[in-house]
Amino acid sequence: MNRKQASFGSQDSRRKIVDPIVLTTCSQESLSIVVSITKKCTCPEVSARPSFEDVLWNLQYAAQVQATADADQRSDSTS
């Protein structure tokens, strides 16, 4: 694992890499999915990297998770 991959591992390290606006507006679950696929994409072993289809699927899933979190937050704020 290279240094950048390791830096995604902890919450404190993510703050140094991920835009502060993204950290405050994204759900942690959605962000974790994106970080996970990013780590896999930057793996030094080419054979361990995900396919393009896997990357797309994970990003679409992260978007769905985020949309659900946004909807939940909106319904909580209107209650």
Coordinates of C-alpha atoms in Angstrom, one line a residue:
M1 CA 0.0 0.0 0.0
N2 CA 1.4 3.4 -1.0
R3 CA 1.4 6.5 1.2
K4 CA -1.7 8.0 -0.5
Q5 CA -3.7 4.8 -0.1
A6 CA -2.7 4.6 3.6
S7 CA -3.8 8.3 4.1
F8 CA -7.4 7.5 3.1
G9 CA -7.6 5.0 6.0
S10 CA -8.3 7.3 9.0
Q11 CA -10.9 10.1 9.4
D12 CA -8.2 12.6 10.3
S13 CA -6.2 11.7 7.1
R14 CA -9.3 12.1 4.9
R15 CA -9.6 15.7 6.1
K16 CA -6.3 16.4 4.5
I17 CA -7.2 14.9 1.2
V18 CA -10.9 15.4 0.7
D19 CA -12.4 18.9 0.1
P20 CA -13.9 20.3 3.3
I21 CA -17.2 21.0 1.6
V22 CA -17.4 17.4 0.5
L23 CA -16.6 16.2 4.0
T24 CA -19.4 18.3 5.5
T25 CA -22.1 17.7 2.8
C26 CA -21.6 14.0 2.0
S27 CA -22.9 11.1 4.0
Q28 CA -20.1 9.1 5.6
E29 CA -21.4 5.9 4.0
S30 CA -21.3 7.5 0.5
L31 CA -17.9 8.9 1.1
S32 CA -16.6 5.5 2.4
I33 CA -17.8 3.8 -0.9
V34 CA -16.0 6.4 -3.0
V35 CA -12.8 6.2 -0.9
S36 CA -12.9 2.4 -1.1
I37 CA -13.2 2.3 -4.9
T38 CA -10.5 5.0 -5.1
K39 CA -8.1 2.9 -3.0
K40 CA -8.8 -0.1 -5.3
C41 CA -8.1 2.0 -8.4
T42 CA -4.8 3.2 -7.1
C43 CA -3.6 -0.3 -6.2
P44 CA 0.0 -0.8 -7.5
E45 CA -1.0 -4.3 -8.7
V46 CA -2.8 -3.9 -12.0
S47 CA -4.6 -7.2 -11.6
A48 CA -6.1 -6.1 -8.3
R49 CA -7.7 -3.0 -9.8
P50 CA -11.4 -3.0 -10.5
S51 CA -12.9 -3.0 -14.0
F52 CA -14.4 0.1 -15.4
E53 CA -17.9 -1.4 -14.9
D54 CA -17.1 -2.0 -11.2
V55 CA -16.0 1.6 -10.8
L56 CA -19.2 2.9 -12.5
W57 CA -21.4 0.5 -10.4
N58 CA -19.8 1.7 -7.1
L59 CA -20.1 5.4 -8.1
Q60 CA -23.7 4.9 -9.0
Y61 CA -24.3 3.1 -5.7
A62 CA -22.6 5.9 -3.8
A63 CA -24.8 8.4 -5.5
Q64 CA -27.9 6.4 -4.5
V65 CA -26.7 6.2 -0.9
Q66 CA -26.1 10.0 -1.0
A67 CA -29.5 10.7 -2.5
T68 CA -31.2 8.6 0.2
A69 CA -29.2 10.4 3.0
D70 CA -30.1 13.8 1.4
A71 CA -33.8 12.8 1.3
D72 CA -33.7 11.6 4.9
Q73 CA -32.1 14.8 6.0
R74 CA -34.7 16.9 4.2
S75 CA -37.5 15.0 5.8
D76 CA -35.9 15.3 9.3
S77 CA -35.6 19.1 8.9
T78 CA -39.2 19.5 7.8
S79 CA -40.6 17.5 10.7

